[in-house]
Short mmCIF file of C-alpha atoms in Angstrom, two decimals:
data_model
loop_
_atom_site.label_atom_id
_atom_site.label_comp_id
_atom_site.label_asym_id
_atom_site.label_seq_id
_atom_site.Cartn_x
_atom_site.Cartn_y
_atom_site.Cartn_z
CA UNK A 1 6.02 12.55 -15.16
CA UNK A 2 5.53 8.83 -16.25
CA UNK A 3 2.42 7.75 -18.25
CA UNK A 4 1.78 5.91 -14.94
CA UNK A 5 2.14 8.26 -12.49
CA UNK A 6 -0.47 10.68 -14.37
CA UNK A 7 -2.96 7.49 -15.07
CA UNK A 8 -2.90 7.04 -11.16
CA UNK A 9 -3.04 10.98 -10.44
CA UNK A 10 -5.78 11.70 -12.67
CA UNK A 11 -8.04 8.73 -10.93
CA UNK A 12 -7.56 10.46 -7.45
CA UNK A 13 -10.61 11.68 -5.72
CA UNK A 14 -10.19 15.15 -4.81
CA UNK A 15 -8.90 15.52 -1.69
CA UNK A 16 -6.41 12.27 -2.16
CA UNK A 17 -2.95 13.66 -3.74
CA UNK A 18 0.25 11.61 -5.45
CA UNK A 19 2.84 12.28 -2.77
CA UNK A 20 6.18 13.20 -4.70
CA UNK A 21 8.22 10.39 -3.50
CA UNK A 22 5.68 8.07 -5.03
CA UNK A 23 5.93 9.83 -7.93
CA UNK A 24 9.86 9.61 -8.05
CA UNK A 25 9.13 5.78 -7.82
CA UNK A 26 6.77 5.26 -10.26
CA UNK A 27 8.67 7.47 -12.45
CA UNK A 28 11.84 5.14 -11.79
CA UNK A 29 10.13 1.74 -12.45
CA UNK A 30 8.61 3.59 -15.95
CA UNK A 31 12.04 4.49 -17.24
CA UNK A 32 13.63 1.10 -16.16
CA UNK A 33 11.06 -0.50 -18.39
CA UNK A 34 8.98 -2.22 -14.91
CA UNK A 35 5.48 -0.44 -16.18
CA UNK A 36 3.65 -2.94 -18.80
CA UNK A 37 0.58 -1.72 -20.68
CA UNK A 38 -2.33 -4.15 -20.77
CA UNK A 39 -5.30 -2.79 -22.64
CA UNK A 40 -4.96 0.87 -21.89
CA UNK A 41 -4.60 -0.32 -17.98
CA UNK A 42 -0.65 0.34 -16.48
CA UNK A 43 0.85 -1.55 -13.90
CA UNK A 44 4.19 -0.87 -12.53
CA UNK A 45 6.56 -3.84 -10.56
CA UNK A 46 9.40 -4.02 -8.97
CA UNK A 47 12.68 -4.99 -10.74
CA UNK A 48 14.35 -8.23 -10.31
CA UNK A 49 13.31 -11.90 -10.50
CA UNK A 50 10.51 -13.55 -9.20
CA UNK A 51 12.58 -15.47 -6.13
CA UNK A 52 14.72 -11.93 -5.39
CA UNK A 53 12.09 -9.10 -5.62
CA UNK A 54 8.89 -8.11 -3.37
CA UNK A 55 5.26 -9.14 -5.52
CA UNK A 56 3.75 -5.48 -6.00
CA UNK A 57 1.78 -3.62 -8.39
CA UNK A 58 1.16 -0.57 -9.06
CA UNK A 59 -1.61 1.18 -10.88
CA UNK A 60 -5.02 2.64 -10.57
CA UNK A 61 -8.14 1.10 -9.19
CA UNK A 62 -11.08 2.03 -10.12
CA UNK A 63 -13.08 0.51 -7.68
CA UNK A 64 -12.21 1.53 -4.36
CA UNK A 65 -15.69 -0.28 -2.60
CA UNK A 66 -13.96 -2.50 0.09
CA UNK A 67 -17.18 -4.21 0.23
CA UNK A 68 -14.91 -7.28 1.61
CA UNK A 69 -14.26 -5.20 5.12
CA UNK A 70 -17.93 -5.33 6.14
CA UNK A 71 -20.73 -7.57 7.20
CA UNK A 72 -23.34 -5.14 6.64
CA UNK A 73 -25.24 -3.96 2.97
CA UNK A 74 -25.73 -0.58 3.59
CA UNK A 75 -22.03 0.85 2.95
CA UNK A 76 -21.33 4.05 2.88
CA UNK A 77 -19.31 4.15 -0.36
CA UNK A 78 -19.67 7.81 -0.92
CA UNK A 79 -17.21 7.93 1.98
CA UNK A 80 -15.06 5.57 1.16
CA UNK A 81 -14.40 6.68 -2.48
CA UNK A 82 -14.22 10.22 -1.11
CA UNK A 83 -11.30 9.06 1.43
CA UNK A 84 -9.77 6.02 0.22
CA UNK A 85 -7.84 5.11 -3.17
CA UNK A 86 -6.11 1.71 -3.87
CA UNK A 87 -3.28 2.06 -6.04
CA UNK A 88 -0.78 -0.87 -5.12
CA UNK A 89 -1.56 -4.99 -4.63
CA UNK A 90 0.72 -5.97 -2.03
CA UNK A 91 0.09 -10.31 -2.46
CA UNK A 92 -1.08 -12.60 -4.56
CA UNK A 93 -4.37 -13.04 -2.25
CA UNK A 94 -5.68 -9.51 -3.54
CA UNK A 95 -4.28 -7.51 -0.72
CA UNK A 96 -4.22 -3.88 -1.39
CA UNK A 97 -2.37 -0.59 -0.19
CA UNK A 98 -4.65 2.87 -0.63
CA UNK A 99 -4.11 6.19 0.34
CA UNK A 100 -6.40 7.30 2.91
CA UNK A 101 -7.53 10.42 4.67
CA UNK A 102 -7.80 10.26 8.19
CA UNK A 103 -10.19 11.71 10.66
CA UNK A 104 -8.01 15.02 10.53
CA UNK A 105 -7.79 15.04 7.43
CA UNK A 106 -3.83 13.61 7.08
CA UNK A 107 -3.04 11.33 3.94
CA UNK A 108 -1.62 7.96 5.01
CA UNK A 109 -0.52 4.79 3.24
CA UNK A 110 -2.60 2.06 5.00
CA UNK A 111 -2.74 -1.65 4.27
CA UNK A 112 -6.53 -3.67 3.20
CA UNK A 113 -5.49 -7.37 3.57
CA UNK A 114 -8.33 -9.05 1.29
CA UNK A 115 -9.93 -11.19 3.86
CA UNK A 116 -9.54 -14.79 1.85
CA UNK A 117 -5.19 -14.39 2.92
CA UNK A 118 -4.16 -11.72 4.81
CA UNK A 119 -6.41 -10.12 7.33
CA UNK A 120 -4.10 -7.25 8.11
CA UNK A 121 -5.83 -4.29 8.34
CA UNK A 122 -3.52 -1.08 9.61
CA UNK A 123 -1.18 2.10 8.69
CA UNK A 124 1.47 0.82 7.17
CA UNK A 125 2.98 4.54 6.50
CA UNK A 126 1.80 7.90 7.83
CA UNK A 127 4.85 9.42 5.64
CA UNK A 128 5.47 7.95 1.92
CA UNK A 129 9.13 7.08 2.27
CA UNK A 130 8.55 4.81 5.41
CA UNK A 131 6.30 2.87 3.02
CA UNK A 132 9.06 2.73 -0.12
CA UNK A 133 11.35 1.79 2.73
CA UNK A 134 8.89 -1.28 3.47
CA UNK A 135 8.90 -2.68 0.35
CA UNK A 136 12.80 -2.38 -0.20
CA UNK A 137 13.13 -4.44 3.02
CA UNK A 138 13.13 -7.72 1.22
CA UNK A 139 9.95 -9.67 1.78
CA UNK A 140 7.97 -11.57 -0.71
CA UNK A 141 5.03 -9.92 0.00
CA UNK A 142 4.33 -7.49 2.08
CA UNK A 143 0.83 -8.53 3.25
CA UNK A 144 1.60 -10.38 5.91
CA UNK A 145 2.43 -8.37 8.85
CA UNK A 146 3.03 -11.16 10.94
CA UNK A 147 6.08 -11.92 9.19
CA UNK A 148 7.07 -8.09 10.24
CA UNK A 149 9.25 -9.91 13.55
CA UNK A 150 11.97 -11.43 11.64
CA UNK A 151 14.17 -10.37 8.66
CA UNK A 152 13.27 -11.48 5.48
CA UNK A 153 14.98 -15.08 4.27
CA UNK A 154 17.41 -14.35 1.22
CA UNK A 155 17.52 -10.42 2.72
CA UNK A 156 20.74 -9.61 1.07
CA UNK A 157 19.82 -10.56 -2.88
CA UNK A 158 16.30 -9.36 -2.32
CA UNK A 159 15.44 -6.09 -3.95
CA UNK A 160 19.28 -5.41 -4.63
CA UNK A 161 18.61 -2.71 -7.28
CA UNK A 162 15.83 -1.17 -5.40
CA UNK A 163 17.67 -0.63 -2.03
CA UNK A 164 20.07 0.80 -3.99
CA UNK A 165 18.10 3.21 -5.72
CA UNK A 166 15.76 4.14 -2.76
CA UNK A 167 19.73 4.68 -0.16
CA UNK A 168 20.76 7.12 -3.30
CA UNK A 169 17.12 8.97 -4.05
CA UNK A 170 16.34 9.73 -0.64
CA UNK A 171 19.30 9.12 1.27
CA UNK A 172 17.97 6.98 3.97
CA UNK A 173 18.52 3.65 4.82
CA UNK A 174 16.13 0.46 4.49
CA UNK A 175 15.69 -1.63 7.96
CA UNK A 176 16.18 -4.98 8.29
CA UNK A 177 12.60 -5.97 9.40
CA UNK A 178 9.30 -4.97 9.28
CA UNK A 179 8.85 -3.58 13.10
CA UNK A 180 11.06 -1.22 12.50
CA UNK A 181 8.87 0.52 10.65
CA UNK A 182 5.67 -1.05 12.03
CA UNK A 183 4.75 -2.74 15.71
CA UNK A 184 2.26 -5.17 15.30
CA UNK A 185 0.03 -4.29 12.68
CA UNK A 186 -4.14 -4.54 13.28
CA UNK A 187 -6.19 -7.09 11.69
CA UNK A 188 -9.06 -7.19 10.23
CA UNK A 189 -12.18 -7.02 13.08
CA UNK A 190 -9.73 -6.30 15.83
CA UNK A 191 -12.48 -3.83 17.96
CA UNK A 192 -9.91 -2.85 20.68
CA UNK A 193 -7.08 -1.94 17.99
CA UNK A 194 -5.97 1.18 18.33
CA UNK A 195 -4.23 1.74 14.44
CA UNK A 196 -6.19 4.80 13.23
CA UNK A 197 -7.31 2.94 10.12
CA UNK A 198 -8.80 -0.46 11.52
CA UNK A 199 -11.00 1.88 13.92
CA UNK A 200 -12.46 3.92 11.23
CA UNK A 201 -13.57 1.01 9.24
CA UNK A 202 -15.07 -0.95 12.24
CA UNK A 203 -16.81 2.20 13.32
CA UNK A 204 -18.14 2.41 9.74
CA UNK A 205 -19.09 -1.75 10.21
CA UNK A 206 -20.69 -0.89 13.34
CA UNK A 207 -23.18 2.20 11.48
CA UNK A 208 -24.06 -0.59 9.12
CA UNK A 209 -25.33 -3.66 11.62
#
């Protein structure tokens, strides 16, 4: 397993587990030389050049608060550390993926748009490979759902190597857009949104008004 991969597993609350095909990827990027080591602190990219690859990191926050997502003080950030682990940015504003545990108990891949940029606030994967298949779709970033409509500009040089790699590793194929994988993504304060993941943290806004 890469030096990554374990820094990232060994930060995971307890219930919160590394899915394997996560794994597989941050192994990849390690032993394509995409993981940099700055201070003791990893972070993994994608390959390619900064006008023909999605802007994402990868490594291990430590500081999973989302105080950003809430008007009130009082947050409960027993629960939210207990449930919720950042451990991609997904845009230069400071958007973040996590994993996160639903009300049942299922592990998703959900999106935390940082409020100052993207507000997009949603599931972006209940199963790891739909979110790998995301980011080999070809946008810049992947924070802005809105964008999610229309193919990516440049689609066909854009992540070249990683398409490639994700076809061959998992043998599936990466769409052309967004909706494919996601129909119109919740934002941030949307009360009527029915994404799993935007309800749970307005109802945990609402306990704290």
């Amino acid at each position: 397993m890469s030096k990554l991969a374990i820094q990232i597993e060994s930060s995971l609350p307890e219930k919160i587990v590394l899915p394997v095909e996560i794994r597989k990827l941050l192994d990849w990027l390690e032993n394509i030389g995409m993981v940099k080591d700055f201070d003791g602190n990893l972070i993994g990219s994608l390959p390619g050049t900064p006008d023909r690859k999605t802007e994402v990191e990868f490594y291990a926050e430590h500081d999973t608060h989302l105080w950003w997502c809430f008007d009130g003080a009082d947050i409960n950030e027993k629960e939210i550390s207990e449930r919720v682990f950042i451990f991609a940015r997904t845009g230069c504003d400071g958007s973040s993926a996590a994993f996160w545990l639903d009300e049942d108990g299922v592990q998703r891949i959900v999106h935390i748009g940082s409020g100052s940029g993207s507000d997009m606030i949603c599931v972006l994967a209940s199963e790891p490979i739909d979110f790998i298949k995301l980011l080999a779709v070809g946008y810049e970033e992947i924070c802005w759902g809105e964008e999610y409509e229309n193919s990516p500009s440049n689609s066909a040089e854009m992540n070249r190597d990683f398409k490639e790699w994700v076809k061959e590793s998992f043998n599936v194929s990466v769409p052309s857009k967004g909706s494919e994988l996601i129909q119109s993504p919740a934002v941030m304060w949307d009360l009527e949104s029915r994404d799993p993941f935007c309800r749970w943290l307005s109802k945990l806004n609402e306990h704290n008004l």
